[in-house]
mmCIF file of C-alpha atoms in Angstrom:
data_model
loop_
_atom_site.group_PDB
_atom_site.id
_atom_site.type_symbol
_atom_site.label_atom_id
_atom_site.label_comp_id
_atom_site.label_asym_id
_atom_site.label_seq_id
_atom_site.Cartn_x
_atom_site.Cartn_y
_atom_site.Cartn_z
ATOM 1 C CA VAL A 7 136.887 121.455 57.486
ATOM 2 C CA GLU A 8 140.068 120.626 59.360
ATOM 3 C CA LYS A 9 140.037 117.184 60.987
ATOM 4 C CA ARG A 10 140.606 117.153 64.724
ATOM 5 C CA GLU A 11 143.255 115.071 66.417
ATOM 6 C CA ILE A 12 142.115 112.045 68.403
ATOM 7 C CA MET A 13 143.770 109.491 70.684
ATOM 8 C CA VAL A 14 143.783 105.758 69.944
ATOM 9 C CA LYS A 15 145.299 102.862 71.841
ATOM 10 C CA ILE A 16 146.960 99.904 70.100
ATOM 11 C CA LYS A 17 147.503 96.698 72.079
ATOM 12 C CA PHE A 18 149.859 93.996 70.854
ATOM 13 C CA PHE A 19 149.521 90.378 71.902
ATOM 14 C CA THR A 20 151.418 87.095 71.728
ATOM 15 C CA THR A 21 154.034 86.763 68.976
ATOM 16 C CA LEU A 22 153.807 90.433 68.033
ATOM 17 C CA ARG A 23 154.351 91.500 71.646
ATOM 18 C CA LEU A 24 157.438 89.326 71.833
ATOM 19 C CA TYR A 25 158.737 90.649 68.529
ATOM 20 C CA LEU A 26 158.144 94.331 69.307
ATOM 21 C CA LYS A 27 158.894 94.038 73.029
ATOM 22 C CA ILE A 28 156.001 96.400 73.621
ATOM 23 C CA LYS A 29 152.499 95.767 75.046
ATOM 24 C CA GLU A 30 150.627 98.856 73.956
ATOM 25 C CA ILE A 31 151.054 102.368 72.652
ATOM 26 C CA GLU A 32 148.861 105.439 72.463
ATOM 27 C CA LEU A 33 148.904 107.514 69.310
ATOM 28 C CA GLU A 34 147.534 110.873 68.284
ATOM 29 C CA VAL A 35 145.952 110.577 64.833
ATOM 30 C CA SER A 36 143.413 112.445 62.730
ATOM 31 C CA GLU A 37 139.738 111.675 63.223
ATOM 32 C CA GLY A 38 138.448 109.267 60.588
ATOM 33 C CA GLU A 39 141.923 108.028 59.640
ATOM 34 C CA ASN A 40 141.869 104.396 58.537
ATOM 35 C CA ILE A 41 143.454 101.550 60.452
ATOM 36 C CA LEU A 42 146.207 100.813 57.930
ATOM 37 C CA SER A 43 147.411 104.393 58.079
ATOM 38 C CA ILE A 44 147.284 104.354 61.891
ATOM 39 C CA LEU A 45 149.281 101.121 62.110
ATOM 40 C CA LYS A 46 151.876 102.704 59.763
ATOM 41 C CA LYS A 47 152.140 105.594 62.218
ATOM 42 C CA ALA A 48 152.588 103.066 65.014
ATOM 43 C CA GLU A 49 155.465 101.518 63.054
ATOM 44 C CA ASP A 50 157.117 104.926 62.789
ATOM 45 C CA LYS A 51 156.676 105.607 66.486
ATOM 46 C CA ILE A 52 158.009 102.205 67.568
ATOM 47 C CA GLU A 53 160.745 102.399 64.929
ATOM 48 C CA LYS A 54 160.337 98.744 64.034
ATOM 49 C CA LYS A 55 158.529 97.310 61.007
ATOM 50 C CA PHE A 56 155.652 94.945 61.787
ATOM 51 C CA LEU A 57 152.997 95.600 59.133
ATOM 52 C CA PHE A 58 154.520 92.935 56.888
ATOM 53 C CA LYS A 59 153.368 90.402 59.518
ATOM 54 C CA LEU A 60 149.751 91.612 59.260
ATOM 55 C CA PHE A 61 149.132 92.801 55.701
ATOM 56 C CA GLU A 62 150.001 91.932 52.132
ATOM 57 C CA GLY A 63 149.298 95.279 50.504
ATOM 58 C CA ASP A 64 145.949 96.207 52.025
ATOM 59 C CA ARG A 65 144.885 92.550 52.436
ATOM 60 C CA ILE A 66 144.979 91.115 55.930
ATOM 61 C CA ILE A 67 147.199 88.052 56.180
ATOM 62 C CA ARG A 68 145.373 84.862 57.133
ATOM 63 C CA GLY A 69 145.632 84.026 60.812
ATOM 64 C CA THR A 70 145.783 87.646 61.963
ATOM 65 C CA MET A 71 143.095 89.162 64.136
ATOM 66 C CA ILE A 72 142.820 92.927 64.220
ATOM 67 C CA LEU A 73 140.005 94.064 66.478
ATOM 68 C CA VAL A 74 138.621 97.558 66.940
ATOM 69 C CA ASN A 75 136.763 97.676 70.249
ATOM 70 C CA GLY A 76 136.366 93.888 69.952
ATOM 71 C CA LYS A 77 135.042 93.932 66.386
ATOM 72 C CA ASN A 78 137.173 92.147 63.821
ATOM 73 C CA ILE A 79 138.006 94.639 61.056
ATOM 74 C CA LEU A 80 137.017 91.954 58.526
ATOM 75 C CA HIS A 81 133.475 92.538 59.803
ATOM 76 C CA LEU A 82 133.972 96.289 59.377
ATOM 77 C CA MET A 83 135.757 97.875 56.427
ATOM 78 C CA GLY A 84 139.001 95.873 56.535
ATOM 79 C CA ALA A 85 142.112 98.026 56.104
ATOM 80 C CA ASP A 86 139.823 100.995 55.376
ATOM 81 C CA THR A 87 138.113 100.808 58.777
ATOM 82 C CA GLU A 88 137.980 104.331 60.208
ATOM 83 C CA ILE A 89 139.003 104.895 63.788
ATOM 84 C CA ARG A 90 137.232 107.177 66.273
ATOM 85 C CA ASP A 91 138.410 108.973 69.380
ATOM 86 C CA GLY A 92 139.121 106.580 72.251
ATOM 87 C CA ASP A 93 139.020 103.411 70.108
ATOM 88 C CA THR A 94 141.192 100.495 71.139
ATOM 89 C CA ILE A 95 142.871 98.396 68.474
ATOM 90 C CA ALA A 96 143.961 94.884 69.481
ATOM 91 C CA VAL A 97 146.264 92.835 67.263
ATOM 92 C CA PHE A 98 146.900 89.143 67.853
ATOM 93 C CA PRO A 99 147.174 85.777 66.140
ATOM 94 C CA PRO A 100 145.194 83.208 68.187
ATOM 95 C CA GLY A 101 146.681 79.821 69.025
ATOM 96 C CA GLY A 102 144.947 76.933 67.288
ATOM 97 C CA GLY A 103 146.596 73.969 68.976
ATOM 98 C CA GLY A 104 145.320 71.675 71.678
ATOM 99 C CA MET B 16 131.493 57.196 99.794
ATOM 100 C CA LEU B 17 131.478 59.083 96.482
ATOM 101 C CA ASN B 18 130.696 62.391 98.188
ATOM 102 C CA ASP B 19 133.735 61.876 100.435
ATOM 103 C CA PHE B 20 135.920 62.280 97.378
ATOM 104 C CA PHE B 21 134.366 65.653 96.694
ATOM 105 C CA LYS B 22 134.254 66.892 100.277
ATOM 106 C CA ARG B 23 136.747 69.703 99.676
ATOM 107 C CA ASN B 24 134.916 70.844 96.520
ATOM 108 C CA ILE B 25 131.600 70.933 98.369
ATOM 109 C CA GLU B 26 133.205 72.975 101.165
ATOM 110 C CA LEU B 27 134.385 75.425 98.553
ATOM 111 C CA TRP B 28 131.300 75.662 96.321
ATOM 112 C CA GLY B 29 128.371 74.534 98.479
ATOM 113 C CA ILE B 30 126.181 71.528 97.762
ATOM 114 C CA ASP B 31 123.915 73.266 95.205
ATOM 115 C CA LYS B 32 126.752 74.209 92.882
ATOM 116 C CA PHE B 33 128.290 70.762 93.274
ATOM 117 C CA GLN B 34 124.985 69.136 92.367
ATOM 118 C CA THR B 35 124.736 71.321 89.263
ATOM 119 C CA LEU B 36 128.050 69.814 88.146
ATOM 120 C CA GLN B 37 126.816 66.308 89.003
ATOM 121 C CA ASN B 38 123.758 66.879 86.795
ATOM 122 C CA SER B 39 125.801 68.158 83.831
ATOM 123 C CA THR B 40 127.108 66.376 80.751
ATOM 124 C CA VAL B 41 130.189 67.864 79.080
ATOM 125 C CA ALA B 42 131.250 66.773 75.586
ATOM 126 C CA ILE B 43 134.977 67.339 75.044
ATOM 127 C CA CYS B 44 136.063 67.664 71.407
ATOM 128 C CA GLY B 45 139.625 66.507 70.883
ATOM 129 C CA ALA B 46 141.465 64.166 73.252
ATOM 130 C CA GLY B 47 144.916 65.773 73.180
ATOM 131 C CA GLY B 48 146.784 68.027 75.593
ATOM 132 C CA LEU B 49 143.994 70.374 76.657
ATOM 133 C CA CYS B 50 141.544 67.485 77.019
ATOM 134 C CA SER B 51 143.896 65.272 79.055
ATOM 135 C CA ASN B 52 144.229 67.940 81.695
ATOM 136 C CA LEU B 53 140.707 69.325 81.433
ATOM 137 C CA ALA B 54 139.008 65.920 81.694
ATOM 138 C CA ASN B 55 141.134 65.076 84.724
ATOM 139 C CA ILE B 56 139.903 68.224 86.491
ATOM 140 C CA LEU B 57 136.270 67.672 85.433
ATOM 141 C CA VAL B 58 136.222 64.088 86.753
ATOM 142 C CA ARG B 59 137.837 65.141 90.048
ATOM 143 C CA SER B 60 135.304 67.967 90.359
ATOM 144 C CA GLY B 61 132.300 65.668 90.060
ATOM 145 C CA ILE B 62 130.953 66.413 86.576
ATOM 146 C CA GLY B 63 128.185 63.837 86.081
ATOM 147 C CA LYS B 64 129.013 62.635 82.590
ATOM 148 C CA ILE B 65 131.778 63.361 80.082
ATOM 149 C CA TYR B 66 131.937 62.403 76.407
ATOM 150 C CA LEU B 67 135.400 62.309 74.840
ATOM 151 C CA ILE B 68 135.302 62.647 71.063
ATOM 152 C CA ASP B 69 138.367 62.073 68.898
ATOM 153 C CA PHE B 70 139.521 59.945 65.973
ATOM 154 C CA ALA B 71 143.244 59.887 66.742
ATOM 155 C CA THR B 72 145.702 57.386 68.148
ATOM 156 C CA ILE B 73 148.574 58.216 70.504
ATOM 157 C CA ASP B 74 151.878 59.278 68.913
ATOM 158 C CA PRO B 75 155.245 59.753 70.676
ATOM 159 C CA PRO B 76 155.209 63.616 70.337
ATOM 160 C CA ASP B 77 151.891 63.672 72.250
ATOM 161 C CA LEU B 78 153.529 62.565 75.489
ATOM 162 C CA ASN B 79 155.183 65.925 76.275
ATOM 163 C CA ARG B 80 151.830 67.385 77.377
ATOM 164 C CA GLN B 81 148.999 64.847 77.009
ATOM 165 C CA SER B 82 149.168 63.835 80.638
ATOM 166 C CA LEU B 83 146.848 60.817 80.470
ATOM 167 C CA TYR B 84 149.094 58.859 78.116
ATOM 168 C CA THR B 85 152.332 56.932 78.633
ATOM 169 C CA VAL B 86 154.737 55.028 76.395
ATOM 170 C CA GLU B 87 152.688 51.797 76.681
ATOM 171 C CA ASP B 88 149.713 53.647 75.135
ATOM 172 C CA ILE B 89 151.425 54.570 71.851
ATOM 173 C CA SER B 90 149.296 53.601 68.808
ATOM 174 C CA LYS B 91 146.182 53.025 70.951
ATOM 175 C CA LYS B 92 142.976 55.025 70.475
ATOM 176 C CA LYS B 93 143.155 58.206 72.575
ATOM 177 C CA VAL B 94 139.510 58.229 73.672
ATOM 178 C CA GLU B 95 139.660 54.624 74.881
ATOM 179 C CA VAL B 96 142.903 54.998 76.865
ATOM 180 C CA ALA B 97 141.747 58.340 78.311
ATOM 181 C CA SER B 98 138.315 57.010 79.324
ATOM 182 C CA GLU B 99 139.767 53.953 81.027
ATOM 183 C CA LYS B 100 142.267 56.005 83.038
ATOM 184 C CA LEU B 101 139.733 58.675 83.971
ATOM 185 C CA ASN B 102 137.132 56.107 85.019
ATOM 186 C CA ASN B 103 139.755 54.447 87.203
ATOM 187 C CA ILE B 104 140.110 57.590 89.348
ATOM 188 C CA PHE B 105 136.910 56.846 91.309
ATOM 189 C CA LYS B 106 136.069 53.430 89.779
ATOM 190 C CA THR B 107 133.055 55.007 88.055
ATOM 191 C CA LYS B 108 131.836 55.145 84.467
ATOM 192 C CA VAL B 109 131.346 58.891 84.051
ATOM 193 C CA VAL B 110 133.570 59.093 80.950
ATOM 194 C CA CYS B 111 132.251 57.701 77.652
ATOM 195 C CA PRO B 112 134.554 57.432 74.620
ATOM 196 C CA ILE B 113 133.264 58.342 71.160
ATOM 197 C CA PHE B 114 135.797 57.285 68.520
ATOM 198 C CA SER B 115 134.682 59.522 65.697
ATOM 199 C CA LYS B 116 135.731 62.339 63.422
ATOM 200 C CA ILE B 117 133.990 65.624 64.097
ATOM 201 C CA ASP B 118 132.546 67.176 60.966
ATOM 202 C CA LYS B 119 129.428 69.176 60.234
ATOM 203 C CA ASN B 120 127.333 66.006 60.192
ATOM 204 C CA PHE B 121 128.508 64.840 63.611
ATOM 205 C CA ARG B 122 125.668 64.823 66.117
ATOM 206 C CA PHE B 123 126.353 65.279 69.815
ATOM 207 C CA PRO B 124 124.494 62.985 72.230
ATOM 208 C CA GLU B 125 121.119 64.466 73.201
ATOM 209 C CA ASP B 126 122.039 64.842 76.879
ATOM 210 C CA THR B 127 125.020 67.155 76.165
ATOM 211 C CA THR B 128 124.739 70.297 78.304
ATOM 212 C CA LEU B 129 128.038 71.963 77.324
ATOM 213 C CA VAL B 130 130.650 71.494 74.596
ATOM 214 C CA ALA B 131 134.347 71.985 75.401
ATOM 215 C CA ASP B 132 136.580 72.747 72.425
ATOM 216 C CA CYS B 133 139.989 71.149 72.942
ATOM 217 C CA LEU B 134 140.632 70.767 69.219
ATOM 218 C CA ASP B 135 143.962 71.362 67.533
ATOM 219 C CA ASN B 136 142.796 72.951 64.285
ATOM 220 C CA PHE B 137 140.415 75.653 63.084
ATOM 221 C CA ASN B 138 138.638 73.705 60.329
ATOM 222 C CA THR B 139 137.178 71.242 62.843
ATOM 223 C CA ARG B 140 136.238 74.146 65.119
ATOM 224 C CA PHE B 141 134.262 75.672 62.229
ATOM 225 C CA SER B 142 132.369 72.398 61.760
ATOM 226 C CA LEU B 143 131.112 72.797 65.353
ATOM 227 C CA ASP B 144 129.090 75.782 64.097
ATOM 228 C CA ASP B 145 126.913 73.211 62.286
ATOM 229 C CA SER B 146 127.105 70.261 64.644
ATOM 230 C CA VAL B 147 126.494 71.952 68.022
ATOM 231 C CA LYS B 148 122.837 72.727 68.659
ATOM 232 C CA LYS B 149 121.827 76.358 69.025
ATOM 233 C CA GLY B 150 121.584 77.372 72.663
ATOM 234 C CA ILE B 151 124.302 74.997 73.865
ATOM 235 C CA PRO B 152 127.159 76.779 75.685
ATOM 236 C CA VAL B 153 130.679 76.309 74.325
ATOM 237 C CA VAL B 154 133.972 76.827 76.146
ATOM 238 C CA SER B 155 136.871 77.003 73.714
ATOM 239 C CA GLY B 156 140.605 76.849 74.308
ATOM 240 C CA GLY B 157 143.574 77.081 71.982
ATOM 241 C CA VAL B 158 147.332 77.155 72.446
ATOM 242 C CA GLY B 159 150.455 77.688 70.372
ATOM 243 C CA HIS B 160 154.010 78.730 71.074
ATOM 244 C CA ASP B 161 154.029 80.443 74.467
ATOM 245 C CA TYR B 162 150.443 81.666 74.616
ATOM 246 C CA GLY B 163 146.832 80.567 74.501
ATOM 247 C CA GLN B 164 143.310 81.922 74.642
ATOM 248 C CA ILE B 165 140.034 80.895 76.227
ATOM 249 C CA ILE B 166 136.538 82.121 75.330
ATOM 250 C CA SER B 167 132.991 81.016 76.137
ATOM 251 C CA PHE B 168 129.836 81.693 74.157
ATOM 252 C CA THR B 169 126.400 80.321 73.396
ATOM 253 C CA MET B 170 126.129 78.608 70.025
ATOM 254 C CA GLY B 171 123.701 80.550 67.850
ATOM 255 C CA ILE B 172 124.321 83.834 69.653
ATOM 256 C CA ASN B 173 127.941 83.658 68.582
ATOM 257 C CA HIS B 174 129.842 81.078 66.521
ATOM 258 C CA PHE B 175 133.405 80.100 65.617
ATOM 259 C CA LYS B 176 133.411 81.655 62.136
ATOM 260 C CA ASN B 177 132.455 84.993 63.674
ATOM 261 C CA ILE B 178 135.097 84.734 66.377
ATOM 262 C CA PHE B 179 137.882 83.601 64.024
ATOM 263 C CA PRO B 180 136.871 85.028 60.621
ATOM 264 C CA ASN B 181 140.326 85.060 59.088
ATOM 265 C CA LEU B 182 141.590 81.660 60.044
ATOM 266 C CA SER B 183 141.943 78.329 58.324
ATOM 267 C CA ASP B 184 144.430 75.535 58.356
ATOM 268 C CA SER B 185 146.776 75.133 55.440
ATOM 269 C CA ASN B 186 147.110 71.628 54.014
ATOM 270 C CA ASN B 187 150.777 71.293 54.801
ATOM 271 C CA GLN B 188 150.644 72.948 58.212
ATOM 272 C CA LYS B 189 153.320 71.774 60.610
ATOM 273 C CA PRO B 190 152.133 70.955 64.144
ATOM 274 C CA LEU B 191 152.393 74.023 66.392
ATOM 275 C CA PRO B 192 155.078 74.028 69.057
ATOM 276 C CA VAL B 193 153.344 73.433 72.416
ATOM 277 C CA SER B 194 154.530 72.592 75.905
ATOM 278 C CA ALA B 195 153.062 71.048 79.057
ATOM 279 C CA GLU B 196 153.148 74.092 81.331
ATOM 280 C CA LEU B 197 151.043 76.248 78.998
ATOM 281 C CA VAL B 198 148.589 73.497 78.010
ATOM 282 C CA ILE B 199 147.937 72.599 81.646
ATOM 283 C CA ALA B 200 147.378 76.254 82.588
ATOM 284 C CA VAL B 201 144.927 76.857 79.728
ATOM 285 C CA ALA B 202 143.072 73.602 80.493
ATOM 286 C CA SER B 203 142.709 74.677 84.140
ATOM 287 C CA ILE B 204 141.217 78.019 83.121
ATOM 288 C CA MET B 205 138.852 76.204 80.731
ATOM 289 C CA ALA B 206 137.711 73.979 83.613
ATOM 290 C CA LYS B 207 136.960 76.972 85.824
ATOM 291 C CA GLU B 208 135.046 78.698 83.034
ATOM 292 C CA ILE B 209 133.059 75.487 82.393
ATOM 293 C CA PHE B 210 131.971 75.560 86.056
ATOM 294 C CA ASN B 211 131.143 79.266 85.745
ATOM 295 C CA VAL B 212 128.998 78.614 82.669
ATOM 296 C CA LEU B 213 127.209 75.649 84.275
ATOM 297 C CA TRP B 214 126.504 77.868 87.290
ATOM 298 C CA LYS B 215 125.146 80.553 84.901
ATOM 299 C CA GLN B 216 127.953 82.919 85.921
ATOM 300 C CA PRO B 217 130.279 82.964 82.891
ATOM 301 C CA VAL B 218 133.273 85.278 83.201
ATOM 302 C CA LEU B 219 134.546 84.943 79.625
ATOM 303 C CA ASN B 220 131.243 85.137 77.736
ATOM 304 C CA ASN B 221 132.192 86.527 74.285
ATOM 305 C CA LYS B 222 135.488 87.595 75.800
ATOM 306 C CA PHE B 223 138.952 86.235 75.032
ATOM 307 C CA LEU B 224 141.280 85.669 77.912
ATOM 308 C CA VAL B 225 144.717 85.803 76.300
ATOM 309 C CA VAL B 226 147.292 84.020 78.445
ATOM 310 C CA GLU B 227 150.864 85.074 77.694
ATOM 311 C CA PHE B 228 153.417 82.818 79.261
ATOM 312 C CA SER B 229 156.319 84.893 77.903
ATOM 313 C CA ASP B 230 155.674 87.604 80.511
ATOM 314 C CA PHE B 231 152.890 86.005 82.623
ATOM 315 C CA SER B 232 150.333 88.583 81.528
ATOM 316 C CA PHE B 233 146.614 87.851 81.237
ATOM 317 C CA SER B 234 144.466 90.137 79.065
ATOM 318 C CA LYS B 235 140.754 90.174 78.295
ATOM 319 C CA ILE B 236 139.524 91.196 74.850
ATOM 320 C CA GLU B 237 135.785 91.602 74.486
ATOM 321 C CA ILE B 238 134.449 90.234 71.184
ATOM 322 C CA SER B 239 131.507 92.000 69.565
ATOM 323 C CA ILE B 240 128.721 89.856 68.178
ATOM 324 C CA ASN B 241 127.624 90.501 64.593
#
């Protein structure tokens, strides 16, 4: 069965927003595609590498929060988390200081 | 006399909401930059009682943003200096210092109605998951570089390890760069959310407000509860 194309939104926050100079992008991807593959596509579209700031291989770097509709992907399937039509991915490292 | 000080607040909120604040006890964890500014607002807004909990003394790099402290205070205990200055605002004794480390065995005073997280590290935040009683509302703030975030939640329904599952402090972590303008802004938003929570009208319940000072954008990210 051929997978249908879906739309996802990726929002960048804080240091990543400054680095990429972009707030959010929308991408057309295949239904059920995992988050790592989608973020790679985002890299291609933006034409600037940023995955090295978030992942070491398929392991999420400490201090990074990647949320799918508000759920941290560590509470889902990590880098293998599958994305559905209309999902919003938010990427940001929270500030810990006071 | 005391109500004269709060006349403008009462005009804004009404007497019932003001009295809710007067009947509330807020425990502030950490007596650094967020706390200095937050506690100032809470005292001037008529919060009935405030506990300041910290184990630190004042260092020179604190003075760029920790607005309660001056050069004469260097090396003194933060909670004691802060309490004295805050109690001097109205010549009252609403602020009580607790010179203590916060770990999982720390017990908050029984009359605590809300816990404000003004801490500067994640490990101590995680210990609040054990030390704050279930059902107590928490308003948390954090800053670093040119951004910060604020969230409120009820302990037991949500908790810090769920909100920040991938975070810990490394042993040789350098202090984060932080500046006065951001810290004061985040502390002000924390104060407003504390009032909202005490009035049972939280705006940021299980929701991050991410404050970006680089482009003045404010974004809300809803956090799912596991």
